[in-house]
XYZ file of C-alpha atoms in Angstrom:
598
model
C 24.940 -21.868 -41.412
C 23.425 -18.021 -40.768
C 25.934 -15.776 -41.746
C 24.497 -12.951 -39.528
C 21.770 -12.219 -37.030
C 20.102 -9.383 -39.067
C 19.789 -11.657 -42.076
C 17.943 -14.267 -40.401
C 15.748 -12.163 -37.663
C 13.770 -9.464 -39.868
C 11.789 -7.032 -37.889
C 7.833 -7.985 -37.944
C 5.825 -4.968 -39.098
C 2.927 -3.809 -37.044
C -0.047 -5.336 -39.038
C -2.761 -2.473 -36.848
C -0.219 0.183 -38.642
C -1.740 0.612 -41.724
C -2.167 3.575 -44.036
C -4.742 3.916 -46.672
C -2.963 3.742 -50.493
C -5.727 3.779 -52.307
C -6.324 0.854 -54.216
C -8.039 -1.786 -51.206
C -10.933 -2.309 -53.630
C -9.341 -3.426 -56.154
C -6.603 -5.735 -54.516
C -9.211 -7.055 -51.855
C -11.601 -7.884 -55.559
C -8.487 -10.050 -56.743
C -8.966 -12.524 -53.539
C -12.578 -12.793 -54.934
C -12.892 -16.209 -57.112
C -16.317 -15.943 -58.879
C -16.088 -12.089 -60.012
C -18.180 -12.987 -62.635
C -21.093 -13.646 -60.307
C -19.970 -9.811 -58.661
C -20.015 -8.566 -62.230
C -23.887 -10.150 -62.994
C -24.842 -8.621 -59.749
C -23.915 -5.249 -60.317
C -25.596 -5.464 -63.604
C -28.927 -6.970 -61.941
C -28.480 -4.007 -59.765
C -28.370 -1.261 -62.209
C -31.428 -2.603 -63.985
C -32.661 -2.951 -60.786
C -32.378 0.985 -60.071
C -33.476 1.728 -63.934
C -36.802 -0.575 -63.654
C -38.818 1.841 -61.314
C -38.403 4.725 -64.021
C -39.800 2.464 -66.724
C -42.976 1.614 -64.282
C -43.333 5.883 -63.850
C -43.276 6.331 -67.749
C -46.145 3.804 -67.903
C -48.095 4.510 -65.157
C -48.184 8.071 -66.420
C -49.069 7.295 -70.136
C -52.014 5.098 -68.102
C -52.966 8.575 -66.675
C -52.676 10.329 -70.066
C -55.019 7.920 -71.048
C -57.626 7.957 -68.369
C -57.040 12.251 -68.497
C -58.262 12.033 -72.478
C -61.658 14.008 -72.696
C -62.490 11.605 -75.243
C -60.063 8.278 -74.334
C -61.171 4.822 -75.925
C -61.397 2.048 -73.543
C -58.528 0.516 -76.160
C -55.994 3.371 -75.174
C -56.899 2.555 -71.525
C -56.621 -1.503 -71.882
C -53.436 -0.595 -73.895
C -51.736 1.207 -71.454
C -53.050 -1.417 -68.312
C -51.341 -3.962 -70.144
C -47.776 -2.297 -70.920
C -48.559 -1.255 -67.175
C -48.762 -4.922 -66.358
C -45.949 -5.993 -68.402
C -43.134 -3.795 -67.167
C -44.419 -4.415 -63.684
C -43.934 -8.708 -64.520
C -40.497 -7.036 -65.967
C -39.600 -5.119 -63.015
C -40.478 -7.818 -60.406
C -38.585 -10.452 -62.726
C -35.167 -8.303 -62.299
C -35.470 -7.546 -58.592
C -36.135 -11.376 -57.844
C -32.669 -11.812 -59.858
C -30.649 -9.528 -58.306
C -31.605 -10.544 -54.821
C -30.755 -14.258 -56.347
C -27.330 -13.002 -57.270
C -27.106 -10.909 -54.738
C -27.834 -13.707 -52.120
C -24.917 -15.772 -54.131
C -22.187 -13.199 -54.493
C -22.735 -12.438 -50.715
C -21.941 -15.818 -48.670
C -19.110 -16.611 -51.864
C -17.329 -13.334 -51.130
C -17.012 -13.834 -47.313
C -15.626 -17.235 -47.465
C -13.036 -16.187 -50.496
C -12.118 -13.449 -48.109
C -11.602 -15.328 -44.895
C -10.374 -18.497 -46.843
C -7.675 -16.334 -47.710
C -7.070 -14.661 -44.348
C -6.970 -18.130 -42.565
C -4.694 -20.023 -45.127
C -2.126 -16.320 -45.062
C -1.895 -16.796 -41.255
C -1.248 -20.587 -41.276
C 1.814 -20.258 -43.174
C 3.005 -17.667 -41.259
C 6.302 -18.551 -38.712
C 5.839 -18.798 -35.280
C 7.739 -15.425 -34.495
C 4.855 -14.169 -35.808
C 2.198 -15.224 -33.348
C 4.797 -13.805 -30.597
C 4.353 -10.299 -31.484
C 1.354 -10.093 -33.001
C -2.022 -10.867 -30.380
C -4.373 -13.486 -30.594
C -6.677 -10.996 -30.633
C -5.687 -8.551 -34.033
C -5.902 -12.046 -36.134
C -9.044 -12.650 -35.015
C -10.412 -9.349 -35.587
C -9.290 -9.685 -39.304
C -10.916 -12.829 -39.435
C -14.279 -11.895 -38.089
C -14.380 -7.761 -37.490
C -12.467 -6.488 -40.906
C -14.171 -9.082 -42.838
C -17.439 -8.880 -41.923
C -17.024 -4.958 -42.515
C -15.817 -5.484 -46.015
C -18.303 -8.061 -46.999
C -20.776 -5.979 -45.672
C -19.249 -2.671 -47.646
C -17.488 -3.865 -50.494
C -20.057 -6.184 -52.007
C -23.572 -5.490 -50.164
C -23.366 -1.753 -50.038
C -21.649 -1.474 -53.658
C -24.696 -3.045 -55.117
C -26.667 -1.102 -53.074
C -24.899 2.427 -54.530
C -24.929 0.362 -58.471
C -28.947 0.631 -57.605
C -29.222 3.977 -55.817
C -26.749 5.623 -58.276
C -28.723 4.225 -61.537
C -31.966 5.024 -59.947
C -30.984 8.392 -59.423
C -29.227 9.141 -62.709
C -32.530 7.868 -64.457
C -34.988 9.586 -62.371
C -32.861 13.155 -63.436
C -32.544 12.318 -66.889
C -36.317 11.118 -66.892
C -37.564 14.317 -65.011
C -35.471 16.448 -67.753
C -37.206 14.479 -70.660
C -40.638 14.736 -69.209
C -40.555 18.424 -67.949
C -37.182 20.188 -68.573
C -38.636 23.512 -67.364
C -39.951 22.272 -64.109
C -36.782 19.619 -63.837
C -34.461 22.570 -63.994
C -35.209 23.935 -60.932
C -36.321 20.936 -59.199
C -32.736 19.777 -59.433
C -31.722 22.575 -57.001
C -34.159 21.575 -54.462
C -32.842 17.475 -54.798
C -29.157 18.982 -54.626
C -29.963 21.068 -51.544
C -31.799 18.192 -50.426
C -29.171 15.556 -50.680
C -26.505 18.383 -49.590
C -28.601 18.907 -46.249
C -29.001 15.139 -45.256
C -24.752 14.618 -46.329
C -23.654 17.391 -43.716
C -26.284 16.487 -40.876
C -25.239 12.655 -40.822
C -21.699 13.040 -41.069
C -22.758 15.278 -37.604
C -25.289 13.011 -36.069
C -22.830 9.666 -37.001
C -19.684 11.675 -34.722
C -22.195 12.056 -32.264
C -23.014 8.612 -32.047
C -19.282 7.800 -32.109
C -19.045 9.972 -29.109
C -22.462 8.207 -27.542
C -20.278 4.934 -27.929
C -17.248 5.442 -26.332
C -19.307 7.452 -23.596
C -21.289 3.779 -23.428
C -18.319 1.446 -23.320
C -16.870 3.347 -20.697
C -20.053 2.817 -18.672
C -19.912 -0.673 -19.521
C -16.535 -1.084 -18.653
C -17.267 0.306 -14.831
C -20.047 -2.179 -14.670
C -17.895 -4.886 -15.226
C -14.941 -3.941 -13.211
C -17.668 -3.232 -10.559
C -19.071 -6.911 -10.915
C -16.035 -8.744 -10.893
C -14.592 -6.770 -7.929
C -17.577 -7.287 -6.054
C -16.065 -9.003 -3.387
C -12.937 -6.052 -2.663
C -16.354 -3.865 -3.364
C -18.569 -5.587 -0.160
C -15.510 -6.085 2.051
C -15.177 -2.163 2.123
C -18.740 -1.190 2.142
C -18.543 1.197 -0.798
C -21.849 0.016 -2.527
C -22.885 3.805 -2.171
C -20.094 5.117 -3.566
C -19.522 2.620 -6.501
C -22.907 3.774 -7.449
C -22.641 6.959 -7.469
C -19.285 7.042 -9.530
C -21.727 4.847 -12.312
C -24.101 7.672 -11.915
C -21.815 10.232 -12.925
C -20.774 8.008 -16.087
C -24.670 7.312 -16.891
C -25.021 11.287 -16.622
C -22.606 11.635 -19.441
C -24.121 9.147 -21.715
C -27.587 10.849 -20.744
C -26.089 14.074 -22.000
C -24.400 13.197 -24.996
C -27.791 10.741 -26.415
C -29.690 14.372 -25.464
C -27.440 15.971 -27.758
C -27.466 13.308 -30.504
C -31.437 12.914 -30.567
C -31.712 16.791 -31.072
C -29.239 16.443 -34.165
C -31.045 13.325 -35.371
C -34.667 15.332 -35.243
C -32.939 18.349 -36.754
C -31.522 16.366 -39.831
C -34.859 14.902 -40.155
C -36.388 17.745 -40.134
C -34.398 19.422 -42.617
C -34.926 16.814 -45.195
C -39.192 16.359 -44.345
C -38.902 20.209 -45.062
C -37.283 20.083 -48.222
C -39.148 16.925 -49.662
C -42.526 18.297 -48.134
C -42.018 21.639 -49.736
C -40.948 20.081 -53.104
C -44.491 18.224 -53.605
C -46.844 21.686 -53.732
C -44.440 24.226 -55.400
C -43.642 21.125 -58.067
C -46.896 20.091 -58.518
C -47.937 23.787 -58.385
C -45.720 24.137 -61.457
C -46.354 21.858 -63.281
C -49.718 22.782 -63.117
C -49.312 25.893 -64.503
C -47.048 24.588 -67.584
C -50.111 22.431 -68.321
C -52.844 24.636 -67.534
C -51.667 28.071 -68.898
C -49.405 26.782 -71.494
C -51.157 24.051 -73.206
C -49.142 24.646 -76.672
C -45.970 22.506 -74.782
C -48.087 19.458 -75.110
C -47.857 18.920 -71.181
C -50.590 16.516 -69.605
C -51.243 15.173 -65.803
C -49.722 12.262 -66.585
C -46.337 13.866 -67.440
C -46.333 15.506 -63.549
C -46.502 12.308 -62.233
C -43.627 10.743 -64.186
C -41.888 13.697 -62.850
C -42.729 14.160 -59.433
C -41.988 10.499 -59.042
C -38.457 10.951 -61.265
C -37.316 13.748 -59.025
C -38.524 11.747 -55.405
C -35.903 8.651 -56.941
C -33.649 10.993 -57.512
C -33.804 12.374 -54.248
C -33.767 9.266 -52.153
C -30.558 7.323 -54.533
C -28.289 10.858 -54.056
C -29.170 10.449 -50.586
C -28.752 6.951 -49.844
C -24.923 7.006 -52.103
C -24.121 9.932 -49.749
C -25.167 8.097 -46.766
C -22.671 5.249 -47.200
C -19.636 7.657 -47.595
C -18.597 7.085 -44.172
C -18.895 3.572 -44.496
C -16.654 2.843 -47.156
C -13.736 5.343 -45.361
C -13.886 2.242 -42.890
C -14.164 -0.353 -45.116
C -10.877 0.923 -46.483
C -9.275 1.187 -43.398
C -9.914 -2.297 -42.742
C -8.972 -3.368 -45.669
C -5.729 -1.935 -45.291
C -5.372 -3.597 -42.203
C -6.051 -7.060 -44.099
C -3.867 -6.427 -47.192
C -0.968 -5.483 -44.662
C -1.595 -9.025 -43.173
C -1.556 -10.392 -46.356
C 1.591 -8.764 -47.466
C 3.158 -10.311 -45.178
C 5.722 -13.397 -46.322
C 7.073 -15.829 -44.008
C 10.569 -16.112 -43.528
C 10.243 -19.758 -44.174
C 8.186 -21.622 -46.796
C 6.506 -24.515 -44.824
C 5.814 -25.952 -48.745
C 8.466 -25.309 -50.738
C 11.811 -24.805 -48.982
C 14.432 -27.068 -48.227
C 14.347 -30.315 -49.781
C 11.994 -33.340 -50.194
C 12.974 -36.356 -48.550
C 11.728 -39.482 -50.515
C 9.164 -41.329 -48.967
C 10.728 -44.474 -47.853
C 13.595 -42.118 -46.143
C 14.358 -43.326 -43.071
C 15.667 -40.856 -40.069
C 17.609 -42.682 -37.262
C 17.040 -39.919 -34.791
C 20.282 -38.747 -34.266
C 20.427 -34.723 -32.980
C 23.079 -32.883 -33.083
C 23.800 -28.894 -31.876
C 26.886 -26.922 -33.115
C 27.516 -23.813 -31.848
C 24.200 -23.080 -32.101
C 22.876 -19.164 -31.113
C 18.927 -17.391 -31.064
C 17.484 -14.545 -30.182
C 13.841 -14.181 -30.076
C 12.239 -11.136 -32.181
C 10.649 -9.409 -28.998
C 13.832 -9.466 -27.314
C 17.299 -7.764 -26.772
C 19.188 -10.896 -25.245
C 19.941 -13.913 -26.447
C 17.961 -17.293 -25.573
C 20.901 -19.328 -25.900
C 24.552 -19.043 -27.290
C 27.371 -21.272 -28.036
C 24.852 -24.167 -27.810
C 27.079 -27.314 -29.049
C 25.466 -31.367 -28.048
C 24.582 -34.278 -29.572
C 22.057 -36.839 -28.883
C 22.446 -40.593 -29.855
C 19.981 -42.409 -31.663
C 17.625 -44.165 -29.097
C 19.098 -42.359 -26.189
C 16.925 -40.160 -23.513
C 18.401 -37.051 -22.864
C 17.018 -34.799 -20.072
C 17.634 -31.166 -20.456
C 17.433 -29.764 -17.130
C 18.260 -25.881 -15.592
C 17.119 -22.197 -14.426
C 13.827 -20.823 -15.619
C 14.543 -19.389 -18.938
C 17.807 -20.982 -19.756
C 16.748 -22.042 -22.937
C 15.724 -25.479 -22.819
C 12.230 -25.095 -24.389
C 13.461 -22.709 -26.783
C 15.919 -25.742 -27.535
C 12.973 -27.496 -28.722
C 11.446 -25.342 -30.821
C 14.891 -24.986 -32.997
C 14.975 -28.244 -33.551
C 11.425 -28.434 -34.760
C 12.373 -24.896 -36.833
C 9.712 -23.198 -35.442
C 12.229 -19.873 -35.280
C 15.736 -19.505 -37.709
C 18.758 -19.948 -35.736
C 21.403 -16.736 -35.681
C 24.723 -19.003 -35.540
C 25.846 -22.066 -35.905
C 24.103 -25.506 -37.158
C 21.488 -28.149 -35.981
C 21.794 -31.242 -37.705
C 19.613 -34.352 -37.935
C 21.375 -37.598 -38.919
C 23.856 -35.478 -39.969
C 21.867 -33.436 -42.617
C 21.678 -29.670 -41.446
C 17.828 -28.759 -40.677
C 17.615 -25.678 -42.594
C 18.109 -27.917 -45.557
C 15.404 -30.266 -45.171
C 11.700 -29.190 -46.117
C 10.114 -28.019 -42.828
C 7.215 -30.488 -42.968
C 9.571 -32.989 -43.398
C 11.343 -32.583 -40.836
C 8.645 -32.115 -38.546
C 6.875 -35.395 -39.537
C 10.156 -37.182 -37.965
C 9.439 -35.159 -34.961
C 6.548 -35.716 -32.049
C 6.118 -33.230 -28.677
C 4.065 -33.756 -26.051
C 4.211 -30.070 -24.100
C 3.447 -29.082 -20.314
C -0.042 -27.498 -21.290
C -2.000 -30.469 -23.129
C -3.366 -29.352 -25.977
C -6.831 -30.512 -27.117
C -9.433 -29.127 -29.788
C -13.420 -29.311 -29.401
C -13.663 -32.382 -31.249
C -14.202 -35.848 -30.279
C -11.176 -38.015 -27.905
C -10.953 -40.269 -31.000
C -10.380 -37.588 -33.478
C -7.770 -35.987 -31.033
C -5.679 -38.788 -30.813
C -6.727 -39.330 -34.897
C -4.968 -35.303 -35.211
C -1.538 -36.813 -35.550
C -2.318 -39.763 -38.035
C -5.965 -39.338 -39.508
C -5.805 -42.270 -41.854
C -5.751 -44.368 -38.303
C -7.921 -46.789 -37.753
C -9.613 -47.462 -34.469
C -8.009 -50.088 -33.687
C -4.392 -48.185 -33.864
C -6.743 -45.365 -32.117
C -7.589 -47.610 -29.358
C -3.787 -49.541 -29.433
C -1.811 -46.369 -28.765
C -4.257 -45.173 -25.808
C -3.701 -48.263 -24.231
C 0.392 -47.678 -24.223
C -0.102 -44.144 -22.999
C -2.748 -45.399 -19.905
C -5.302 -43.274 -21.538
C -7.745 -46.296 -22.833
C -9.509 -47.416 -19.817
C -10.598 -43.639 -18.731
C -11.862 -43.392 -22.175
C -13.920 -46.290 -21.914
C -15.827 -45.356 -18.432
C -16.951 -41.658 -20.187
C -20.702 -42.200 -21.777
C -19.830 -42.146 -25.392
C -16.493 -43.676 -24.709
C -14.084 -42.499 -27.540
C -16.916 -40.769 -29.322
C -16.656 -38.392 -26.395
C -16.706 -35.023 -26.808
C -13.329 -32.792 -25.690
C -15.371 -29.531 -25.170
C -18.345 -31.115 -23.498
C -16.224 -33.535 -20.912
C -14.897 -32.868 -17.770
C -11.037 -34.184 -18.060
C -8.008 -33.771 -15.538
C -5.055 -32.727 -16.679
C -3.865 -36.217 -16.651
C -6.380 -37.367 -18.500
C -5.564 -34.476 -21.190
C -2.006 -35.045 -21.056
C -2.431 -39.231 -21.157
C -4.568 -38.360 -24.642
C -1.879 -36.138 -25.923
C 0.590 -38.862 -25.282
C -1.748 -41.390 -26.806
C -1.722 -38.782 -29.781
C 2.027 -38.471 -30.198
C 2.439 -42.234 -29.737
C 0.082 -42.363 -32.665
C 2.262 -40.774 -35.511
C 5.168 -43.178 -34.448
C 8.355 -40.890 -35.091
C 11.714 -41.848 -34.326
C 12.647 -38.514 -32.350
C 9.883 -37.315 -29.184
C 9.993 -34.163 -27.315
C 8.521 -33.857 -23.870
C 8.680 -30.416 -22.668
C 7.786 -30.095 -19.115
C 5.348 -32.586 -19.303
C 4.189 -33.743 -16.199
C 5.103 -30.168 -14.522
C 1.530 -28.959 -13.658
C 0.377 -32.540 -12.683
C -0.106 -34.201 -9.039
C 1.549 -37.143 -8.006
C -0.695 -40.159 -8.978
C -0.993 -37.989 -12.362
C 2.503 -38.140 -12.591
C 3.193 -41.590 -11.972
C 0.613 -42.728 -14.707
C 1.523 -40.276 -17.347
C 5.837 -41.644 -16.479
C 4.537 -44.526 -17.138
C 2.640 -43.942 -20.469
C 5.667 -42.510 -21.424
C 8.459 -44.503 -20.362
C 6.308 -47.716 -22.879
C 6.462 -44.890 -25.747
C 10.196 -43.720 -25.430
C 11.497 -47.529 -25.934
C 13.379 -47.423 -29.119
C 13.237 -43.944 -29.769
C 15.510 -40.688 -29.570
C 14.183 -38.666 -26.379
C 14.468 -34.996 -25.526
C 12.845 -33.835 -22.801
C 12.427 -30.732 -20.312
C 12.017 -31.267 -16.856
C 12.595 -30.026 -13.064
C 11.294 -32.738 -11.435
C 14.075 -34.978 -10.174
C 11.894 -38.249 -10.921
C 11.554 -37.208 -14.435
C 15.427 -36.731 -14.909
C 16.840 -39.084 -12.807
C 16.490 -42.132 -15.912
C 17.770 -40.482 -18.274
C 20.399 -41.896 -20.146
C 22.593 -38.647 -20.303
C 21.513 -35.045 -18.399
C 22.792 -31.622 -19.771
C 22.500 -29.098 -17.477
C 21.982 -25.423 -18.878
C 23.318 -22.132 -17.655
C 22.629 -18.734 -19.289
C 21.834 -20.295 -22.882
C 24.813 -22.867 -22.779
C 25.479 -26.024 -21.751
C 26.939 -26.285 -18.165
C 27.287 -29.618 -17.439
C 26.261 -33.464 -19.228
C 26.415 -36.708 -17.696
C 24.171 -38.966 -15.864
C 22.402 -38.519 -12.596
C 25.113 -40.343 -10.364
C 28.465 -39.091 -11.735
C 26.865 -35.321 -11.416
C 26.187 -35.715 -8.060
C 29.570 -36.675 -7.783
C 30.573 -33.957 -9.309
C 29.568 -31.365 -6.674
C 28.101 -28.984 -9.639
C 25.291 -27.008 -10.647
C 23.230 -29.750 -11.279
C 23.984 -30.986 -7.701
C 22.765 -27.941 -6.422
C 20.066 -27.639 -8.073
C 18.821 -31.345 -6.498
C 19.610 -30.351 -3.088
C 18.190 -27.381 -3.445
C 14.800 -29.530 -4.709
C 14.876 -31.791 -1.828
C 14.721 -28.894 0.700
């Protein structure tokens, strides 16, 4: 029994609320299974970024060689072949760290949304109530993405850029300290300059795409409206208001192209200007000051040093923004993740044995819920029980709480007060999946998934066979529809044209199928017309033989058979008896059949 309402009904934290701590990385890298593969790759990567620097130290000695007023063709076949060798070398480690890379890549993404999709499973269903369809599916596919994309393609890439550039200084230092010196002014400058203009151009393209979904967002609202659009004759007009949106996007791409060529042209100055004062340099160390020991060759290694060093600065710099978002959305995930149901579908409550048997008895005492998302309460004082085998029709207002009735029992949401028990045994002590085995619904939307009709009906039971498949369509009328469709029960859901009948009759062929002692029908012939109807009363009235029935209804011809009806008022239960002696009764439940019949 809940002792109070706060204990039970925590408040659901806003998973789009999420501040940055810190450490994303290195939480998001524990969800990661195969970090050994990560590890290889960033090592595959930093060779990767060191290999080029061994390629300019040969090519140059190759140089020395050829530069040699006297060189023997064995210096110059000597240094072709170390030349060849470290190029086999260098082509070697890129072609294994683009294997690794291309494994770490598709492993990390499924780890990640593995772990995503199995977090929100076990969630309750309060959850889903406040938080949108929408948010969960943007850390599925959005956040994800982002972080595969950052956090494992973009962290190789700055292993490589970082290692390239680190070698290229301390290679341009070895070569020629006295021209590196000041060289590494120009590549600071240089990687400085290209920082500050794309952090300005990448605003500006922020700017260009909020100026662009707004634009698309008044084509579409100008599309679908059409019709309100012609009716009035304001073509013209609707036009011209695009106009003024497309002049804004005009402007603010004008502005963003001029900062693009500007940045460009900023970093083409600096790396054009670096070549002729370098080389002009260097010329002069080796020219006028032949006691250094300087040769062509040695330029080259450092021109080329300084021109990695330039570009892997640039490129780390580059991806500063990116990571600021891949932490954000990281956050956003780890909050999701952080989250802990309020009940353990696995572990809590206990295990019923396997050859348990439930009789189906239901019983409400006193039994009060609010929902999360609001202030009142769904239903108070709640106290009935329903007999083994017996139909009970739960009948009342809009929003009275007789669908929220069924989801208790099925502990989809933790009850504030009082007890439900089944057979006697309180629900709250019984393992949730349990329970819920005992326990089929058939609901007022039918609910089907892009699969085939035989592996719908197979959801509730998939060790079936097809001839139980084809057995239990035939109780709920669904069977010979099935078997005028093309593919017959190979159909597929997605690609098939069904009625909501037809949907419903599978659904009930589908509960029918996992054979529990206690069914739930909420609403379930409410959105259907009257032949519908008929057929889908009749599938279930050769399913509910034998079993303990619950179900929701308005309709009187759904009620009317019941073996008991308990009328609800305001969350509580009004009225209970059977159709005849509440009419005699002159009650609400009277009223509310007259009032049907008008």
């Amino acid at each position: 029994m809940a002792s109070s309402e706060e204990s039970n009904q925590p408040e659901i934290p806003d998973i789009e609320d999420a501040p940055v701590q810190g450490n994303e990385f290195s939480r998001i890298m524990k969800i990661y299974k195969r970090k050994w593969t990560f590890i290889l790759a960033i090592f595959f990567s930093m060779c990767s970024g060191i290999a080029p620097q061994l390629m300019n130290v040969f090519f140059g000695d190759l140089l020395n060689a050829v530069s040699k007023p006297n060189f023997s063709k064995k210096d110059l076949n000597g240094a072709i072949i170390n030349l060849m060798i470290i190029t086999v070398v260098v082509i070697a480690l890129l072609v294994i760290n683009h294997a690794f890379r291309s494994q770490t890549n598709p492993e990390f993404m499924h780890d990640l949304r593995e772990a995503i999709y199995s977090h929100i499973l076990r969630m309750d269903i309060s959850f889903f109530d406040k938080t949108s369809t929408g948010v969960l599916i943007s850390r599925l596919s959005q956040d994800a993405t982002l972080l595969f994309n950052i956090y494992i393609d973009k962290i190789l890439t700055v292993a490589l850029s970082i290692t390239q550039a680190a070698g290229g200084l301390i290679l341009s230092y070895i070569t020629m300290w006295q021209v590196a010196l000041p060289a590494t002014v120009f590549v600071i400058l240089c990687t400085v300059s290209y920082y500050i203009g794309d952090r300005v151009v990448t605003k500006l393209w922020e700017e260009f795409a909020q100026h662009s979904s707004k634009a698309t967002s008044k084509a579409e609202e100008v599309i679908t409206s059409f019709r309100t659009i012609r009716s009035f004759d304001n073509e013209m007009y609707e036009t011209q208001q695009y106009g003024k949106v497309l002049d804004d996007v005009d402007a603010i791409f004008s502005k963003t192209s001029i900062a693009q060529g500007l940045k460009d042209s900023v970093i083409l100055f600096f790396t054009n200007l670096m070549l002729p004062v370098f080389i002009g340099l260097g010329s002069y160390f080796i020219v006028e000051k032949p006691e250094m020991g300087y040769v062509s060759g040695d330029l080259v290694i450092l021109l080329l040093s300084l021109l990695f060093a330039t570009t892997g600065f640039t490129i780390v710099l580059s991806l500063s923004d990116d990571f600021k978002k891949a932490r954000a959305s990281a956050a956003k995930i780890l909050k999701l993740l952080d989250l802990e149901p309020e009940v353990d579908q696995e572990k809590s409550g206990k295990k019923l044995k396997k050859d348990f048997v439930f009789q189906g008895k239901v019983e409400f005492r006193d039994v009060g819920f609010k929902y999360k998302t609001r202030d009142e309460w769904a239903v108070r004082h709640l106290s009935f029980t329903v007999e083994p085998g017996e139909t009970v029709a739960l009948i009342g207002e809009s929003g009275c709480g007789k669908s929220t009735t069924l989801q208790l029992l099925q502990r989809f949401y933790e009850i504030s007060e009082g007890q439900i028990l089944i057979d006697d045994m309180d629900i709250s002590k019984i393992n949730p999946q349990d329970l819920r085995s005992m326990i089929s619904v058939v609901p007022q939307g039918p609910v089907l998934f892009s699969m085939s009709i035989k592996d719908n009906i197979r959801y509730a039971n998939p060790r079936a066979t097809e001839e139980e498949v084809h057995k239990c369509a035939e109780i709920g009328n669904a069977h010979d529809f099935i078997m005028e469709m093309p593919d017959n029960y190979a159909s597929r859901v997605q690609q098939t044209s069904l009625s909501g009948g037809q949907k419903q009759r599978i659904c009930i062929s589908r509960a029918i199928l996992a054979n529990t002692p206690i069914l739930l029908l909420d609403e379930a012939t409410a959105a259907l017309d009257t032949e519908s109807e008929q057929l889908v009363q009749q599938s279930l009235e050769n399913f509910r033989k034998g079993k303990t029935a619950i179900l929701v209804a308005h309709r009187l011809a759904t009620v009317i058979n019941a073996d008991r009806i308990i009328v609800y008022k305001d969350g509580h239960v009004e009225e209970v008896g059977t159709h005849q002696e509440l009419m005699e009764k002159g009650g609400l439940y009277s009223e509310l059949v007259k009032f049907q019949l008008q």
